[in-house]
PDB file of C-alpha atoms in Angstrom:
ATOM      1  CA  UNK A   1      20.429 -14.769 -22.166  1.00 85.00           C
ATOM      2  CA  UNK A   2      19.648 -11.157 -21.169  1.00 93.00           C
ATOM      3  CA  UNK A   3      21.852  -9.454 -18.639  1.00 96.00           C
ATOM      4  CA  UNK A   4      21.023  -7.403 -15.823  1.00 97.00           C
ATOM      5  CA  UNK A   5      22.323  -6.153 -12.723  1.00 98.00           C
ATOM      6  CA  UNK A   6      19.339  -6.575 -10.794  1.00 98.00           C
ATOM      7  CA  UNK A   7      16.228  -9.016 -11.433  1.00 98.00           C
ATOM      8  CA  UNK A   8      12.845  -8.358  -9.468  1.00 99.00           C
ATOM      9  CA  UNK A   9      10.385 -10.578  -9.312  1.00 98.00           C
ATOM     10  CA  UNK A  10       6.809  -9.474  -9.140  1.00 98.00           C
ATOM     11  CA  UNK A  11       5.132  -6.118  -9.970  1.00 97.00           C
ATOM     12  CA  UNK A  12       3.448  -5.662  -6.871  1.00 96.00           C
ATOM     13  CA  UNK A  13       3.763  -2.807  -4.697  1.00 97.00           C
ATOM     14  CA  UNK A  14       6.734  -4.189  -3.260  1.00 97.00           C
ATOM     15  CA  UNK A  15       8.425  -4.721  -6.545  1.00 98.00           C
ATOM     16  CA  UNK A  16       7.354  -1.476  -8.297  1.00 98.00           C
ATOM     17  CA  UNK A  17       8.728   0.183  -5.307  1.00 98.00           C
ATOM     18  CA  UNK A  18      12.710  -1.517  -5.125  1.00 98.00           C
ATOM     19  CA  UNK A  19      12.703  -0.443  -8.786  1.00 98.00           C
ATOM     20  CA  UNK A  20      11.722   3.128  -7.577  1.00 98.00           C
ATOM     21  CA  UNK A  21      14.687   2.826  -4.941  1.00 98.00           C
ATOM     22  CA  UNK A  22      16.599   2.130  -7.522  1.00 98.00           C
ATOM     23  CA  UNK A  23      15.959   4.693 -10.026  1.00 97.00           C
ATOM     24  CA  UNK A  24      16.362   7.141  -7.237  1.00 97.00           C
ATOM     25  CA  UNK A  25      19.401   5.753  -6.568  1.00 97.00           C
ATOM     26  CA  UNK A  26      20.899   6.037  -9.978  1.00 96.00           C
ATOM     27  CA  UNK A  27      20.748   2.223 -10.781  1.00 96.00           C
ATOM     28  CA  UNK A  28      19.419   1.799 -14.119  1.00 96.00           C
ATOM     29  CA  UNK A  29      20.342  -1.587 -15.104  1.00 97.00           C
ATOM     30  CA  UNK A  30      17.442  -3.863 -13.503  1.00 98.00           C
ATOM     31  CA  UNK A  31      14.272  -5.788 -14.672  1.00 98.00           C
ATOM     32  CA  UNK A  32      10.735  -6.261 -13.081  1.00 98.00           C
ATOM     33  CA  UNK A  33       9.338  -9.610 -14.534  1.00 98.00           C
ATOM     34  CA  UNK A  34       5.542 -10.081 -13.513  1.00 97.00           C
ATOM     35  CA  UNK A  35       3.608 -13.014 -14.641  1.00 96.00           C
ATOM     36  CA  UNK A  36       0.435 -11.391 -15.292  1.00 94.00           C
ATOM     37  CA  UNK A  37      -0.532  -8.754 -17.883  1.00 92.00           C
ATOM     38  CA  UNK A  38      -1.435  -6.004 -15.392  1.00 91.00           C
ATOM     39  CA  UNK A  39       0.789  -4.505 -12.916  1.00 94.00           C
ATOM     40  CA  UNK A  40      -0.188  -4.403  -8.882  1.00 94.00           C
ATOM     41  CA  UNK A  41       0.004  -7.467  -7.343  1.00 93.00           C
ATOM     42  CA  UNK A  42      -2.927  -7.762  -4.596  1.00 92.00           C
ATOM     43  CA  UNK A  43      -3.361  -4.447  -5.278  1.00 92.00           C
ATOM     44  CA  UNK A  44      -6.514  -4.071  -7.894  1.00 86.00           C
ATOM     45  CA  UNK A  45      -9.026  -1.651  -8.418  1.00 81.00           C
ATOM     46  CA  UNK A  46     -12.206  -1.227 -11.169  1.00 77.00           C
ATOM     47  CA  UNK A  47     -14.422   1.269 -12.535  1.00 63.00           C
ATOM     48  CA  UNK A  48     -18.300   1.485 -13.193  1.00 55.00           C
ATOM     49  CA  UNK A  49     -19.838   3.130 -16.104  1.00 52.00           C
ATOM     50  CA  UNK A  50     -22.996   2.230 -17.650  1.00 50.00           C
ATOM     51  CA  UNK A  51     -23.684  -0.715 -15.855  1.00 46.00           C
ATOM     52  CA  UNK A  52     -20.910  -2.533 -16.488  1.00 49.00           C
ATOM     53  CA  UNK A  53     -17.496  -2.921 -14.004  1.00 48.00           C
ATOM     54  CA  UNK A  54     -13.816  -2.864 -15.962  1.00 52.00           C
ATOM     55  CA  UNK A  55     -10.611  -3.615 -14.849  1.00 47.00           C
ATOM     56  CA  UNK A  56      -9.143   0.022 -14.625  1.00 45.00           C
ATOM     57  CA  UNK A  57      -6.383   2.084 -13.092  1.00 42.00           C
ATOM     58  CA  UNK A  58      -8.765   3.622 -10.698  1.00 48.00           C
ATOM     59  CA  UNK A  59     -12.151   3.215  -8.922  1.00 69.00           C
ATOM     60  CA  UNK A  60     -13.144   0.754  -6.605  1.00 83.00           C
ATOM     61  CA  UNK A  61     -10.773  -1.335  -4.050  1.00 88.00           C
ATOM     62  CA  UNK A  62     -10.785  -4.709  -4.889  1.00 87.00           C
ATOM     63  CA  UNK A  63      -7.641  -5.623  -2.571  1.00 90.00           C
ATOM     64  CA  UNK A  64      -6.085  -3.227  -0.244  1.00 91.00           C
ATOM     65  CA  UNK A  65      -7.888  -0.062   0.363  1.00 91.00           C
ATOM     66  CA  UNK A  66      -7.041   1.638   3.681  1.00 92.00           C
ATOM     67  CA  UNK A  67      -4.003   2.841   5.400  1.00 94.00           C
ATOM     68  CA  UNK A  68      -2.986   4.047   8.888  1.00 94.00           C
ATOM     69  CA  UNK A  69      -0.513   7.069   8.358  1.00 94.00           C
ATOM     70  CA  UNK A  70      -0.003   6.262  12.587  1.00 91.00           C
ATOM     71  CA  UNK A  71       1.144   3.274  12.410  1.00 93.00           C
ATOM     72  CA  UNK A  72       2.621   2.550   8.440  1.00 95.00           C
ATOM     73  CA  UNK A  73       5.053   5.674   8.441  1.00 95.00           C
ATOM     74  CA  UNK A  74       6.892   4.549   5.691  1.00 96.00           C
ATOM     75  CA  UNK A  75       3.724   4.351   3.464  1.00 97.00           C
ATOM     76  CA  UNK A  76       2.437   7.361   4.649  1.00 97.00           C
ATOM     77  CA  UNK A  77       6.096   8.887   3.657  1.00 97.00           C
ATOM     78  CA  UNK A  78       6.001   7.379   0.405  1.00 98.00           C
ATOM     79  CA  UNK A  79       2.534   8.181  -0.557  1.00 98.00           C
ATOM     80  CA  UNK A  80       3.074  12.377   0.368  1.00 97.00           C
ATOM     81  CA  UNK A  81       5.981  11.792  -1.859  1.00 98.00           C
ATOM     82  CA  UNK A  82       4.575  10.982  -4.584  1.00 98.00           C
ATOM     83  CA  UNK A  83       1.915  13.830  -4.335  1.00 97.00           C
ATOM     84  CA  UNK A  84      -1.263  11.758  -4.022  1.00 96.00           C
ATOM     85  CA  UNK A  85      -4.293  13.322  -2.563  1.00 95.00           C
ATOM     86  CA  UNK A  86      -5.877  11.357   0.187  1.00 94.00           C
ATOM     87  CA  UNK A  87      -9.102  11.476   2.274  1.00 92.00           C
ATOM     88  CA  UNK A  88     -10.368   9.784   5.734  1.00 89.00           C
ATOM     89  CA  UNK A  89     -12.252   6.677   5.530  1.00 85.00           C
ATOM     90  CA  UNK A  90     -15.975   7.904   6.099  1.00 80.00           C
ATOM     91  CA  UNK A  91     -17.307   6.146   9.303  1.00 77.00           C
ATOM     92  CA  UNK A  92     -20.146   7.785  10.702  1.00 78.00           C
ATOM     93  CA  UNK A  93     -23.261   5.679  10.945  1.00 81.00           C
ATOM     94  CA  UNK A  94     -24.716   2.812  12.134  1.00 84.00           C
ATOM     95  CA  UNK A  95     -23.725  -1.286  11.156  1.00 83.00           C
ATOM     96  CA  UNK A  96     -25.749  -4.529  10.127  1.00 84.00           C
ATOM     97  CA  UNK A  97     -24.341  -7.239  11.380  1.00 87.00           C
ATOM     98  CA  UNK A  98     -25.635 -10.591  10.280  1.00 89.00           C
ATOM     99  CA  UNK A  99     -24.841 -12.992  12.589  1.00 88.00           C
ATOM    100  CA  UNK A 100     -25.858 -16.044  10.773  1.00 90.00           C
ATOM    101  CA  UNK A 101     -27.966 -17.138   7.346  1.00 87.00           C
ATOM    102  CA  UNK A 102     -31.554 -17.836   9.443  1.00 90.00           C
ATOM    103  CA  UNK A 103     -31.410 -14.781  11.402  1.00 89.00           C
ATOM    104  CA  UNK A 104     -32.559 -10.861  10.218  1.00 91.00           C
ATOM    105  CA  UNK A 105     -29.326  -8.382  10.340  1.00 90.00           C
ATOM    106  CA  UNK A 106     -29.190  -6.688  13.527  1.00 90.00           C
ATOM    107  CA  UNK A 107     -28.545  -3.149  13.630  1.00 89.00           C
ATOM    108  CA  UNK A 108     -25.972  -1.835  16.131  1.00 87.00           C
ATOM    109  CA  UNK A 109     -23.969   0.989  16.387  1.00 82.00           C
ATOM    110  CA  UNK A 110     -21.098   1.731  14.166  1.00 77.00           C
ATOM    111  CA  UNK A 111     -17.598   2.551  15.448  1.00 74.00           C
ATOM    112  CA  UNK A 112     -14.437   4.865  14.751  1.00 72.00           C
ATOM    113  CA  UNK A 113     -11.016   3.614  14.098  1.00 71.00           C
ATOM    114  CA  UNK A 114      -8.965   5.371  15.934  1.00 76.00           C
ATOM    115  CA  UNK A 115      -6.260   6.713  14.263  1.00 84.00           C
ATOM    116  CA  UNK A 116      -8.684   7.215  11.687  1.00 85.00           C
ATOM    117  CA  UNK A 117      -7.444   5.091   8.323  1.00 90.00           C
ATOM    118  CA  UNK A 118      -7.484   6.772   5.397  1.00 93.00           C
ATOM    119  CA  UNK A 119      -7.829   6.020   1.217  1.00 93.00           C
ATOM    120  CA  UNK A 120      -6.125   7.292  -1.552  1.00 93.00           C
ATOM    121  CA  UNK A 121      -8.281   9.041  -3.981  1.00 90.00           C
ATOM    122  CA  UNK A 122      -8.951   7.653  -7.194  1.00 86.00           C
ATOM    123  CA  UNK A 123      -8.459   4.058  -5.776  1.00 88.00           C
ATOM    124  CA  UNK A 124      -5.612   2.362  -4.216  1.00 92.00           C
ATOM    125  CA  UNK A 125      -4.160   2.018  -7.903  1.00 91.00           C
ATOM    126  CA  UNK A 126      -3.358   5.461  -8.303  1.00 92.00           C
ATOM    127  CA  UNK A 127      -0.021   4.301  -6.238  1.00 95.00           C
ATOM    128  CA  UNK A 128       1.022   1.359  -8.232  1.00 95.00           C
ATOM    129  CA  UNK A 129       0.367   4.290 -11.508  1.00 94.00           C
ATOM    130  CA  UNK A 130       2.270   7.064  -9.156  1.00 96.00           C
ATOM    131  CA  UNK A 131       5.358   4.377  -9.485  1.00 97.00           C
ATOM    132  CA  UNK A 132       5.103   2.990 -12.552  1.00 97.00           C
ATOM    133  CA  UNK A 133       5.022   6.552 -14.097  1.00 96.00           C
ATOM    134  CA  UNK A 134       8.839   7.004 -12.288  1.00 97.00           C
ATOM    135  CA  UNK A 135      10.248   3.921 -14.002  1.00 97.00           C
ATOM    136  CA  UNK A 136      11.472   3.457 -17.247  1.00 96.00           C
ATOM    137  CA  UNK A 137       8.626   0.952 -18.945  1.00 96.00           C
ATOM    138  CA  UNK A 138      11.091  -0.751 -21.029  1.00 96.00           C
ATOM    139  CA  UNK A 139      12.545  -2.527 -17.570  1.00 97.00           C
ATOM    140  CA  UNK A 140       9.068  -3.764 -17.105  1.00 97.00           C
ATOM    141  CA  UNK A 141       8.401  -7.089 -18.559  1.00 97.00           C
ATOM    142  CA  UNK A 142       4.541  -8.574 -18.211  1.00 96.00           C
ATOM    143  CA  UNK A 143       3.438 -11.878 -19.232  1.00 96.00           C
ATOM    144  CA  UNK A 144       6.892 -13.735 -18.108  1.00 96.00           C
ATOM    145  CA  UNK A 145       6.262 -16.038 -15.230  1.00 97.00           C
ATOM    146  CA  UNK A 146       9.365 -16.840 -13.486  1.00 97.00           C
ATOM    147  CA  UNK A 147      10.015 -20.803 -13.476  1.00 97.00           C
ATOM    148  CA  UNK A 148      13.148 -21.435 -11.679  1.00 97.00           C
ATOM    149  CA  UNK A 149      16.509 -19.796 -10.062  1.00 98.00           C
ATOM    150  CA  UNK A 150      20.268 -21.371 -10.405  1.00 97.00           C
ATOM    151  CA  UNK A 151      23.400 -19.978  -8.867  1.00 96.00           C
ATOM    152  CA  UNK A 152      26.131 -19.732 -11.389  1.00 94.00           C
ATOM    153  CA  UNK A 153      29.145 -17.980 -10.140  1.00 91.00           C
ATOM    154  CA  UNK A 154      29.477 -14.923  -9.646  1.00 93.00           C
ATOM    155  CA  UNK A 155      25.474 -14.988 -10.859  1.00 96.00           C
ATOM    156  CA  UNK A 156      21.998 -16.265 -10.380  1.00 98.00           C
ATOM    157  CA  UNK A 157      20.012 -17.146 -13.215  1.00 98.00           C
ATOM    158  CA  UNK A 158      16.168 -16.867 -13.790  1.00 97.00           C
ATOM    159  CA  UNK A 159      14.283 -18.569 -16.474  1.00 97.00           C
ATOM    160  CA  UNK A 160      11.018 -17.641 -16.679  1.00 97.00           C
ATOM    161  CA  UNK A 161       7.767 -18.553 -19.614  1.00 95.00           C
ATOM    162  CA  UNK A 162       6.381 -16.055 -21.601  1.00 92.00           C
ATOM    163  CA  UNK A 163       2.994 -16.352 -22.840  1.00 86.00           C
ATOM    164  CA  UNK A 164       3.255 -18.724 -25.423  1.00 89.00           C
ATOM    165  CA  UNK A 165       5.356 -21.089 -23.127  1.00 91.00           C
ATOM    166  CA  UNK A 166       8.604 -19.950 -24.186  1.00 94.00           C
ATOM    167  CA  UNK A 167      11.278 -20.012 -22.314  1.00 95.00           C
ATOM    168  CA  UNK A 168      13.404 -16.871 -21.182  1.00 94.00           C
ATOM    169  CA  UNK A 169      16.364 -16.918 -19.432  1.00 96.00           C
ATOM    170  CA  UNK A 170      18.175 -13.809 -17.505  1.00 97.00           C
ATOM    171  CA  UNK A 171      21.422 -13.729 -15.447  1.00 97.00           C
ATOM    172  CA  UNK A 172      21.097 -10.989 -12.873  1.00 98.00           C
ATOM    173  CA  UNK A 173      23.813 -10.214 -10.349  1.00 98.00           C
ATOM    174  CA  UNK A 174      21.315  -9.768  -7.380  1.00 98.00           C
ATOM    175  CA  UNK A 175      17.618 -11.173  -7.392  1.00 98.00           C
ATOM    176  CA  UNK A 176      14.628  -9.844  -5.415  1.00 98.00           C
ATOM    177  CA  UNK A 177      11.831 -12.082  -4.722  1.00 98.00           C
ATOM    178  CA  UNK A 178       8.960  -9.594  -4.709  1.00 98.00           C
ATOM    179  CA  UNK A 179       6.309 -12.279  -3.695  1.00 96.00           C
ATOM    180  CA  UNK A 180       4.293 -13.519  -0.479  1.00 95.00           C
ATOM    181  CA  UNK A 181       7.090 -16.123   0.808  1.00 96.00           C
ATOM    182  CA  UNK A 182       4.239 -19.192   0.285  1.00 95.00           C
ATOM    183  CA  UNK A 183       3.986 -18.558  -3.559  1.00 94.00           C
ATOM    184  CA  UNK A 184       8.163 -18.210  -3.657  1.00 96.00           C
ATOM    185  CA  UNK A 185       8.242 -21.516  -2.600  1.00 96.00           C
ATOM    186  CA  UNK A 186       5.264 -23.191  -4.014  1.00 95.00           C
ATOM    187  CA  UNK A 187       5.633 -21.859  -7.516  1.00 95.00           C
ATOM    188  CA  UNK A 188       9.849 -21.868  -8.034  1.00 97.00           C
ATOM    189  CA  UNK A 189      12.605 -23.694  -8.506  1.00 97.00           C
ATOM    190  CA  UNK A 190      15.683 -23.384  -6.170  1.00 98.00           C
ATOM    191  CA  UNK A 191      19.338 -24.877  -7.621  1.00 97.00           C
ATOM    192  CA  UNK A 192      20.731 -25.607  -5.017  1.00 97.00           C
ATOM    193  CA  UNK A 193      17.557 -26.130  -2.973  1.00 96.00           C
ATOM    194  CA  UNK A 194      16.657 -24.319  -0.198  1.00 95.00           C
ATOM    195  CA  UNK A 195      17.592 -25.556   3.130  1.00 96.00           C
ATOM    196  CA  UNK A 196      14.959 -27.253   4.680  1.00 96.00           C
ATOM    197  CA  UNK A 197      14.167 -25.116   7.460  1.00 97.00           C
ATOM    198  CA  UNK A 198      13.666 -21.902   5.568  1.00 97.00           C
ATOM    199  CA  UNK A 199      11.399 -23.578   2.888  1.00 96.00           C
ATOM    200  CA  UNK A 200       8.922 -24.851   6.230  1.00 96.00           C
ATOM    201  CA  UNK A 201       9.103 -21.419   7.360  1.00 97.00           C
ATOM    202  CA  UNK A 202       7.924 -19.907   3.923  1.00 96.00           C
ATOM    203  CA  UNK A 203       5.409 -22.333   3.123  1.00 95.00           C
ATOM    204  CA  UNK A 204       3.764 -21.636   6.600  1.00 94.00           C
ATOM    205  CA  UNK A 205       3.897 -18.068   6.514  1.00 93.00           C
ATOM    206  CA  UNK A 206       0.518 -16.867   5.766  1.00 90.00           C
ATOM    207  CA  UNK A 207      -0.321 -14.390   2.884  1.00 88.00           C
ATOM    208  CA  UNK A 208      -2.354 -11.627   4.675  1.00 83.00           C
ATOM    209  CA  UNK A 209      -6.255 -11.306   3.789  1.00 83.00           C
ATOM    210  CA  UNK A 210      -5.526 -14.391   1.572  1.00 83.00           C
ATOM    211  CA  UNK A 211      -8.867 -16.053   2.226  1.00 84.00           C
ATOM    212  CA  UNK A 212     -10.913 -13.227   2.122  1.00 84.00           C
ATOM    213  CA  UNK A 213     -13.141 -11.910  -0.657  1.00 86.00           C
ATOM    214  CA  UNK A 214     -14.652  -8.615  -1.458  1.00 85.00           C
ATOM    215  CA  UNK A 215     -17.624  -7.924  -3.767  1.00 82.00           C
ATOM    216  CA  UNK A 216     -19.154  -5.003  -5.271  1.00 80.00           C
ATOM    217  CA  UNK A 217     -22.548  -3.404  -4.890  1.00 80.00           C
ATOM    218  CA  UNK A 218     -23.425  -0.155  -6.749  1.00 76.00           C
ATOM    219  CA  UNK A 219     -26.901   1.488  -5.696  1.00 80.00           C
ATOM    220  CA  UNK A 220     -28.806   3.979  -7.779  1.00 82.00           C
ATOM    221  CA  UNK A 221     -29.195   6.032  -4.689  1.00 85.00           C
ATOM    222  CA  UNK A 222     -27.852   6.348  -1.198  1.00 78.00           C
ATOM    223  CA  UNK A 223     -31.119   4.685   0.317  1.00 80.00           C
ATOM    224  CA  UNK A 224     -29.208   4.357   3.572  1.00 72.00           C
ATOM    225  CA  UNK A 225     -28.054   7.925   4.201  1.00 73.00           C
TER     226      UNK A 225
END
């Protein structure tokens, strides 16, 4: 059983940040155990070169892409922090709108957000790299998909599968559940279980943009401009 003082669960931004917190605030001694192979959560961008589109550290938004320095302060904070180089969402133009799947798009006039939301050059990635390249990579672990939690005085521990379906266990003194709530309580197992009322309330609360989709379409030329 590895020892730590802190166990995080989930290399998403919200996870790659409490181990920046942490590193800033001299604690050292904490994991970061993400299921997949790649780090970023919802957060996932891709390239294009000759044709062909690969998973990459930068390029095109496939999750989050925008962000409103007026109204998400801390992100704004965080993202001037760590030096990144932004740029405002380009807007100006008009929109098709296709109302339904027997009906020609209409064309109406675009809009402006206003504050104007802005992107992160390079791709939203560029964040969850800013982080990662402030952490130590050793307390990184991919590939280990945590299975279940047990209290055992005076800790908690986490066993978790690696790849190959073996199991790995940790004992952390404090655990942080770096997930959308739904997943937390779909996916693990409590000892003691959670009371009732708070597993409802995760299991209702919904994962933002969850249902949506995004695709991809890369044009020799600007025809539109």
């Amino acid at each position: 059983m590895q020892k730590v003082s802190v166990a995080i669960v989930g290399a998403g931004l919200a996870g790659l940040y409490a181990a920046y917190v942490l590193e800033k605030k001299g604690i050292k001694d904490y994991v970061v155990l993400e299921a997949r192979d790649v780090l970023g959560g919802r957060i996932a961008s891709t390239i294009h070169a000759e044709g062909k589109v690969d998973v990459s550290g930068e390029g095109f938004d496939l999750g989050p892409a925008w962000f409103w320095p007026a109204f998400q302060t801390d992100m704004a904070r965080l993202v001037d922090e760590l030096g990144l180089e932004t740029f405002q969402q380009f807007e100006t133009g008009d929109m098709l709108m296709e109302r339904s799947s027997n009906q020609l798009p209409e064309r109406t006039r675009g809009y402006v957000n206003s504050p104007p939301s802005m992107r992160i050059a390079g791709g939203m990635y560029s964040l969850i790299d800013a982080l990662y390249q402030r952490l130590d990579p050793a307390r990184i672990v991919t590939g280990q998909t945590v299975r279940s939690l047990r209290i055992l005085e005076p800790s908690i521990e986490l066993l978790s599968e690696d790849a190959q379906s073996q199991t790995v266990s940790y004992s952390a003194d404090h655990v942080l559940l770096a997930m959308p709530p739904r997943l937390v309580e779909s996916q693990l197992t409590f000892s003691p279980a959670l009371p009732d009322e708070l597993a409802r309330q995760w299991k209702a609360t919904d994962t933002w943009m969850a249902p949506h989709a995004k695709y991809i379409a890369v044009f020799d030329r600007p025809f539109w401009r």
